CSV table of N, CA and C in Angstrom, one decimal:
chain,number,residue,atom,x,y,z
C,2,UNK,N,-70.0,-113.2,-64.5
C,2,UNK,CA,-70.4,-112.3,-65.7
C,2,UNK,C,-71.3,-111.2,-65.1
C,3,UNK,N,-71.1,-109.9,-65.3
C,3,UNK,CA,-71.8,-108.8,-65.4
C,3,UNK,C,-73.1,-108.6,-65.9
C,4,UNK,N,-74.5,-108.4,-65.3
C,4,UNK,CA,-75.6,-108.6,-66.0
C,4,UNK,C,-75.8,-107.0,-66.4
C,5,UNK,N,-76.3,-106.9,-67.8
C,5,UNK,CA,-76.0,-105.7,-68.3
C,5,UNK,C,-77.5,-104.9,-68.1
C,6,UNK,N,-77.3,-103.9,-67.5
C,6,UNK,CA,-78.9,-103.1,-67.3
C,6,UNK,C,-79.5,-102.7,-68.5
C,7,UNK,N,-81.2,-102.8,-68.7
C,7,UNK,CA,-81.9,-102.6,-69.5
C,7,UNK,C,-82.1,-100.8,-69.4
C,8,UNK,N,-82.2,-99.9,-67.5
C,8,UNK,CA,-82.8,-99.1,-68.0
C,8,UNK,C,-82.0,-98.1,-66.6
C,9,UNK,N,-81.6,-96.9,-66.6
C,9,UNK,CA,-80.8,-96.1,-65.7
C,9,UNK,C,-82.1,-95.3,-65.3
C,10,UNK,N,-82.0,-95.1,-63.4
C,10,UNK,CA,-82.7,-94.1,-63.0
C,10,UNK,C,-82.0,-92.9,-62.9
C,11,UNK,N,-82.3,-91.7,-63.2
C,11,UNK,CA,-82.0,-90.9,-63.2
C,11,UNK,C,-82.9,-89.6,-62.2
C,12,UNK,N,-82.5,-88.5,-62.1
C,12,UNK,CA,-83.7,-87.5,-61.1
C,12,UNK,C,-83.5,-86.3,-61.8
C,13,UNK,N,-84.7,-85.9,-62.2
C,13,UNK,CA,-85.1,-85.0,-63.3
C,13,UNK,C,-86.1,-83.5,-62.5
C,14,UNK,N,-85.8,-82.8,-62.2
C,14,UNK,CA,-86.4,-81.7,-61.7
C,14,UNK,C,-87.0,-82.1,-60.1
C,15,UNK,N,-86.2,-83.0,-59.1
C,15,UNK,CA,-86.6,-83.8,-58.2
C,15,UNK,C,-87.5,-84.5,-58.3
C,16,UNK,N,-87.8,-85.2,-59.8
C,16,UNK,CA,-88.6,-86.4,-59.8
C,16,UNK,C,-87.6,-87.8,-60.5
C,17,UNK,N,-88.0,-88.7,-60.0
C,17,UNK,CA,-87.3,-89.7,-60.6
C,17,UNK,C,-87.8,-90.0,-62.1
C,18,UNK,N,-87.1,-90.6,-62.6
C,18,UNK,CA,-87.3,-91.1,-63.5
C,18,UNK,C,-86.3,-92.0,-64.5
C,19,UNK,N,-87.5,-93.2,-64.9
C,19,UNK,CA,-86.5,-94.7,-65.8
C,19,UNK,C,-85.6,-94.2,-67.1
C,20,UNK,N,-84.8,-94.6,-67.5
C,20,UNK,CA,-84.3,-94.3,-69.1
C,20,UNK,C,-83.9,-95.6,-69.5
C,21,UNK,N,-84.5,-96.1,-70.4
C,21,UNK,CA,-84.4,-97.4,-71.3
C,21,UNK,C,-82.4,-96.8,-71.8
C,22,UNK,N,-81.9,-97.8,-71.6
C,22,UNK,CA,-80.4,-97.9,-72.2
C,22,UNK,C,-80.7,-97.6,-73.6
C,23,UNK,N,-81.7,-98.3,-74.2
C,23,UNK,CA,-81.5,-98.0,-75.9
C,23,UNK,C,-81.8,-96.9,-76.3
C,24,UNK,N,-82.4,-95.9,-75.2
C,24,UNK,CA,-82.4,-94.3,-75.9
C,24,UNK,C,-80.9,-93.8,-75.2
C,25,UNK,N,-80.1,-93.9,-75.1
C,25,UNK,CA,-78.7,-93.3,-74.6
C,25,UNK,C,-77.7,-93.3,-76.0
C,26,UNK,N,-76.8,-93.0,-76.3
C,26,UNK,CA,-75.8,-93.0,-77.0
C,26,UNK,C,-75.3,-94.5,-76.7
C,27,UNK,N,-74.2,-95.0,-77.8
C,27,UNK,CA,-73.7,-96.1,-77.5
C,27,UNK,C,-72.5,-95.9,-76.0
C,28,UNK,N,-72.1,-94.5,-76.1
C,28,UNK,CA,-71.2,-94.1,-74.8
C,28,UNK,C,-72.4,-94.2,-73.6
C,29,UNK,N,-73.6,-94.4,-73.7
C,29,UNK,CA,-74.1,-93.9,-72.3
C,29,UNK,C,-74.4,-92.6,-71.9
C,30,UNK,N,-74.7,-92.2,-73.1
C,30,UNK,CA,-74.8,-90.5,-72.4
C,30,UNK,C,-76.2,-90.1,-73.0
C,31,UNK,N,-76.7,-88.9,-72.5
C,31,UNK,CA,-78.2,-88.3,-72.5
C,31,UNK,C,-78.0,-87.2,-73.1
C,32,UNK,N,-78.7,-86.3,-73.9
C,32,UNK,CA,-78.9,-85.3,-74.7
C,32,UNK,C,-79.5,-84.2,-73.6
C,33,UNK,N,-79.5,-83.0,-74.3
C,33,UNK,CA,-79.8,-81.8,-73.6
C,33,UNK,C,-81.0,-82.2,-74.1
C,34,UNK,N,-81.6,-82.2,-75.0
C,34,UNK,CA,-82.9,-82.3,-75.6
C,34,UNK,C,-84.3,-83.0,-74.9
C,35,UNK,N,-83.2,-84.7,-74.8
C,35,UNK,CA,-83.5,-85.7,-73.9
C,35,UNK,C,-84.4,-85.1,-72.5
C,36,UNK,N,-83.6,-84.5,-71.8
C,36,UNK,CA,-83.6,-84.4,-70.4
C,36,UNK,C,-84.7,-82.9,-70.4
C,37,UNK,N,-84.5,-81.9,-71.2
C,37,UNK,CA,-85.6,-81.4,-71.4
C,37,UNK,C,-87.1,-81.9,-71.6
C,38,UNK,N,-87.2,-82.9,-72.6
C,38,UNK,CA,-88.1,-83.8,-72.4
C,38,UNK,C,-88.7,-84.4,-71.3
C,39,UNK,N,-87.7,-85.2,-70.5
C,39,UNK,CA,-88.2,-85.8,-69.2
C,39,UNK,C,-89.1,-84.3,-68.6
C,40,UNK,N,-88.3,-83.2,-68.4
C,40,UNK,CA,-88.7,-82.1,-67.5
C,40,UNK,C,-89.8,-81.6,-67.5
C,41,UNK,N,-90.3,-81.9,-68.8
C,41,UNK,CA,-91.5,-81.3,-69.5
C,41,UNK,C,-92.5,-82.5,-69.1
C,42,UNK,N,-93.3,-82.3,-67.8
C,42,UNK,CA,-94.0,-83.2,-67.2
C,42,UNK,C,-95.6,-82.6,-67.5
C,43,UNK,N,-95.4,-81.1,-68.1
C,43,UNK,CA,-96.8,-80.5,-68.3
C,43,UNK,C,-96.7,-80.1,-69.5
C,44,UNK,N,-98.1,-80.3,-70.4
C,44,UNK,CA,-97.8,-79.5,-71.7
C,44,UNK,C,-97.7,-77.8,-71.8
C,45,UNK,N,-97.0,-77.4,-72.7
C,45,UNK,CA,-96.6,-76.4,-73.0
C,45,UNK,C,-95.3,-75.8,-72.1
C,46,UNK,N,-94.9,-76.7,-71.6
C,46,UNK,CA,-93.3,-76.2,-70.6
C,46,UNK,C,-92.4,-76.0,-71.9
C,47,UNK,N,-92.3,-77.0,-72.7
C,47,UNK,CA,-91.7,-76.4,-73.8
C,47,UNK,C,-92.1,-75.6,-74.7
C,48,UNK,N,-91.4,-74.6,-75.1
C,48,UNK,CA,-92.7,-73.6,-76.2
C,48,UNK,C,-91.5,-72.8,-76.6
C,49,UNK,N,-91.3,-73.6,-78.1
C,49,UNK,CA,-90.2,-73.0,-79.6
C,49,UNK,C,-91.0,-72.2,-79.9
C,50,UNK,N,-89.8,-71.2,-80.4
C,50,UNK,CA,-90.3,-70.2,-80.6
C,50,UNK,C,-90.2,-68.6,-80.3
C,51,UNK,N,-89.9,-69.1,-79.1
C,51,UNK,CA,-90.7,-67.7,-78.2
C,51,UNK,C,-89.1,-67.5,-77.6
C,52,UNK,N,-88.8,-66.1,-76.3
C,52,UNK,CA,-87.5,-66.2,-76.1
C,52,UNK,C,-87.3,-66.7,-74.7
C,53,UNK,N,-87.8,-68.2,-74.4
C,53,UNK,CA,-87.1,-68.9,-73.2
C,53,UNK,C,-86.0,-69.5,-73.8
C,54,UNK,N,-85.3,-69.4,-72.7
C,54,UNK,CA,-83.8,-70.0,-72.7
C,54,UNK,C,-83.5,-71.3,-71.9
C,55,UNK,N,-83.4,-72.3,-71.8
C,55,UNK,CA,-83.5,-73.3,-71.1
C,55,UNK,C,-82.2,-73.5,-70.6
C,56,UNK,N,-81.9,-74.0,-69.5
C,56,UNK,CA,-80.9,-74.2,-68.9
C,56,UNK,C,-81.0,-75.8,-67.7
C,57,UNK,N,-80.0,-76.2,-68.3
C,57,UNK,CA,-79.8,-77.8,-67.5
C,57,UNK,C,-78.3,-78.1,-67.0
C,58,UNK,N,-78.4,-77.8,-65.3
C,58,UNK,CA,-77.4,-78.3,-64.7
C,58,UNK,C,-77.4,-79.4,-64.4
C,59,UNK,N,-76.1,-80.7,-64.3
C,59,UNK,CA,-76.3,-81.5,-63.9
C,59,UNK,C,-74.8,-82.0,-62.7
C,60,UNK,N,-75.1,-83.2,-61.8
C,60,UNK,CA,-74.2,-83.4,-60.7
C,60,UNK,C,-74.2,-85.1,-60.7
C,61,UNK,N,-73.3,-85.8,-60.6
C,61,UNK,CA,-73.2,-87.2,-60.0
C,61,UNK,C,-73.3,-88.2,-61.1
C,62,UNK,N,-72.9,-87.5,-62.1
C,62,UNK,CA,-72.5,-87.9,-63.9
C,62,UNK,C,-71.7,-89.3,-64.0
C,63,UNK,N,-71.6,-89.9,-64.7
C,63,UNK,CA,-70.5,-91.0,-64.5
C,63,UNK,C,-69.2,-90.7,-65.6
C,64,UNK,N,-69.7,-89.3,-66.5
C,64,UNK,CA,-68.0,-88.6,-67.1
C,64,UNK,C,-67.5,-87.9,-66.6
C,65,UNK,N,-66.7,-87.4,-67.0
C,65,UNK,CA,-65.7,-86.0,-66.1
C,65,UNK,C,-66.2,-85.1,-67.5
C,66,UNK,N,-66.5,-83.5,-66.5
C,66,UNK,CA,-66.8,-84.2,-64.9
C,66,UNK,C,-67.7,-84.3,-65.1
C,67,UNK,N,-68.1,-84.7,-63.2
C,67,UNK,CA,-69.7,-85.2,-62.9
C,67,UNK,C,-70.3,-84.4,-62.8
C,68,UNK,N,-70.0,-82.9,-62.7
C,68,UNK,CA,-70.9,-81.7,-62.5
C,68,UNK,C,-70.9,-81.2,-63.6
C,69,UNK,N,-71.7,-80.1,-63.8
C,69,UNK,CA,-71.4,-78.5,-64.9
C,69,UNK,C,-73.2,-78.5,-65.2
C,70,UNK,N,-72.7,-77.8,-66.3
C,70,UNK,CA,-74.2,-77.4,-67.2
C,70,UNK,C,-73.8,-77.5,-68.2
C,71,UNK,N,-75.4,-78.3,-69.1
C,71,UNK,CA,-75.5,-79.0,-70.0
C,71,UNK,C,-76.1,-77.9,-71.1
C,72,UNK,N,-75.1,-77.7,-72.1
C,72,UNK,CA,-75.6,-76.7,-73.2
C,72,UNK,C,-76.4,-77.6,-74.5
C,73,UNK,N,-76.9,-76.6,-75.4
C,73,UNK,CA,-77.9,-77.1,-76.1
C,73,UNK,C,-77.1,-77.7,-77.6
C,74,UNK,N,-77.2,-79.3,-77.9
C,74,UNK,CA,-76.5,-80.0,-78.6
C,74,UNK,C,-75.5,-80.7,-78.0
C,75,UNK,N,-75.4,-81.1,-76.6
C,75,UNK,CA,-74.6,-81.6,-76.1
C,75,UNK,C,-75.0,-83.0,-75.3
C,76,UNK,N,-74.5,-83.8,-74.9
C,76,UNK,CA,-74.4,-85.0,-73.9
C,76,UNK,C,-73.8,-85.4,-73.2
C,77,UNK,N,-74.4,-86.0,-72.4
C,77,UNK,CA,-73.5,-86.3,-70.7
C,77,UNK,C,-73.3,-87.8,-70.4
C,78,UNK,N,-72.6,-88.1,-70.0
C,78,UNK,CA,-72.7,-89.5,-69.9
C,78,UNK,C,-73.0,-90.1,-68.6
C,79,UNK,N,-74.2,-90.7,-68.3
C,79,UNK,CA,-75.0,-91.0,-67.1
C,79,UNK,C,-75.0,-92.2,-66.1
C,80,UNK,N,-75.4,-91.9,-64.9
C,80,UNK,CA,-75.2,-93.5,-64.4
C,80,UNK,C,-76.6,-93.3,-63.0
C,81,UNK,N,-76.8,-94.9,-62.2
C,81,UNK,CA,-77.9,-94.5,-61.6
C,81,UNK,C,-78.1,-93.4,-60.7
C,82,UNK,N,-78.7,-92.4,-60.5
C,82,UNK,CA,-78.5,-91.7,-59.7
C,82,UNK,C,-77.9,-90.0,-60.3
C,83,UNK,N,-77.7,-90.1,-61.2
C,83,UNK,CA,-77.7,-88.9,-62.1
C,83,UNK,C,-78.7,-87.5,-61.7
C,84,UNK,N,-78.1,-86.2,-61.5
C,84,UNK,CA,-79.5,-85.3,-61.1
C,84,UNK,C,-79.0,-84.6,-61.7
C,85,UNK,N,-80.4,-84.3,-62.7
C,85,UNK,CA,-80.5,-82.8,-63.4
C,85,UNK,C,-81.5,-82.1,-62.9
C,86,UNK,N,-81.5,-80.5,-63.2
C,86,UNK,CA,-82.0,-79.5,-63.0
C,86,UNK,C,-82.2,-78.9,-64.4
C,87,UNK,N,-83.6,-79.0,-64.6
C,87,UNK,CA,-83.6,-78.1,-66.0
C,87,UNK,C,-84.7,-76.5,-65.1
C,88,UNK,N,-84.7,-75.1,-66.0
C,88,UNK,CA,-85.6,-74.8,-65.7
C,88,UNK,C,-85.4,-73.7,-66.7
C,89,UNK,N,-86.2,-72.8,-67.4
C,89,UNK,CA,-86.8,-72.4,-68.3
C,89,UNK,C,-86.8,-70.8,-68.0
C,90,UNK,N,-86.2,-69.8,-68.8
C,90,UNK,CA,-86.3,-68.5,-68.1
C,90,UNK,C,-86.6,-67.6,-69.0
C,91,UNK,N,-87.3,-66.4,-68.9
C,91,UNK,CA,-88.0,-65.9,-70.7
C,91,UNK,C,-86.6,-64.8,-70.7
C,92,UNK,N,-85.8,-64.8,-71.7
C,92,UNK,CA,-85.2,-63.7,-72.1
C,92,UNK,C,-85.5,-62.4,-72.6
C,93,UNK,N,-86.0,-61.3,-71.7
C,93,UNK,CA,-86.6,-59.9,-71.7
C,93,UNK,C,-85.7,-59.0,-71.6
């Protein structure tokens, strides 16, 4: 029998970090939203509103594919070892 994992690491802006299974979709996959969150390790990195554009690539995915960029309202479906790249750029 398969023992079913509680929680995926993943690597978030070259930090690691846990994700409890029960915030994933029932597919296993992570939100653009999500993973913006993780990124946002300092207050005010996120800041609605204003004209930053956020952008999240990701590589080593467990859907097809395992690479690309992750647009806003979208999900990926993840496994241990998952790396995203989020980073934040002002639109001038």
């Amino acid at each position: 029998m398969v023992e079913q994992k509680d929680t995926i690491t993943i690597v978030v802006n070259a930090r690691q970090k846990v994700v409890p299974v029960e915030e994933l979709t029932p597919d296993g996959e992570i939100s653009f939203g999500q993973v913006l969150a993780l990124a946002s390790d300092t207050p005010g990195w996120l800041r609605p509103g204003t004209n930053i554009v956020y952008t999240v690539s990701f590589r080593n995915a467990a859907g097809r594919p395992p690479d690309g960029v992750l647009l806003e309202g979208q999900d990926v479906k993840i496994q241990d070892g998952t790396i995203f790249n989020a980073t934040a750029t002002d639109r001038s």
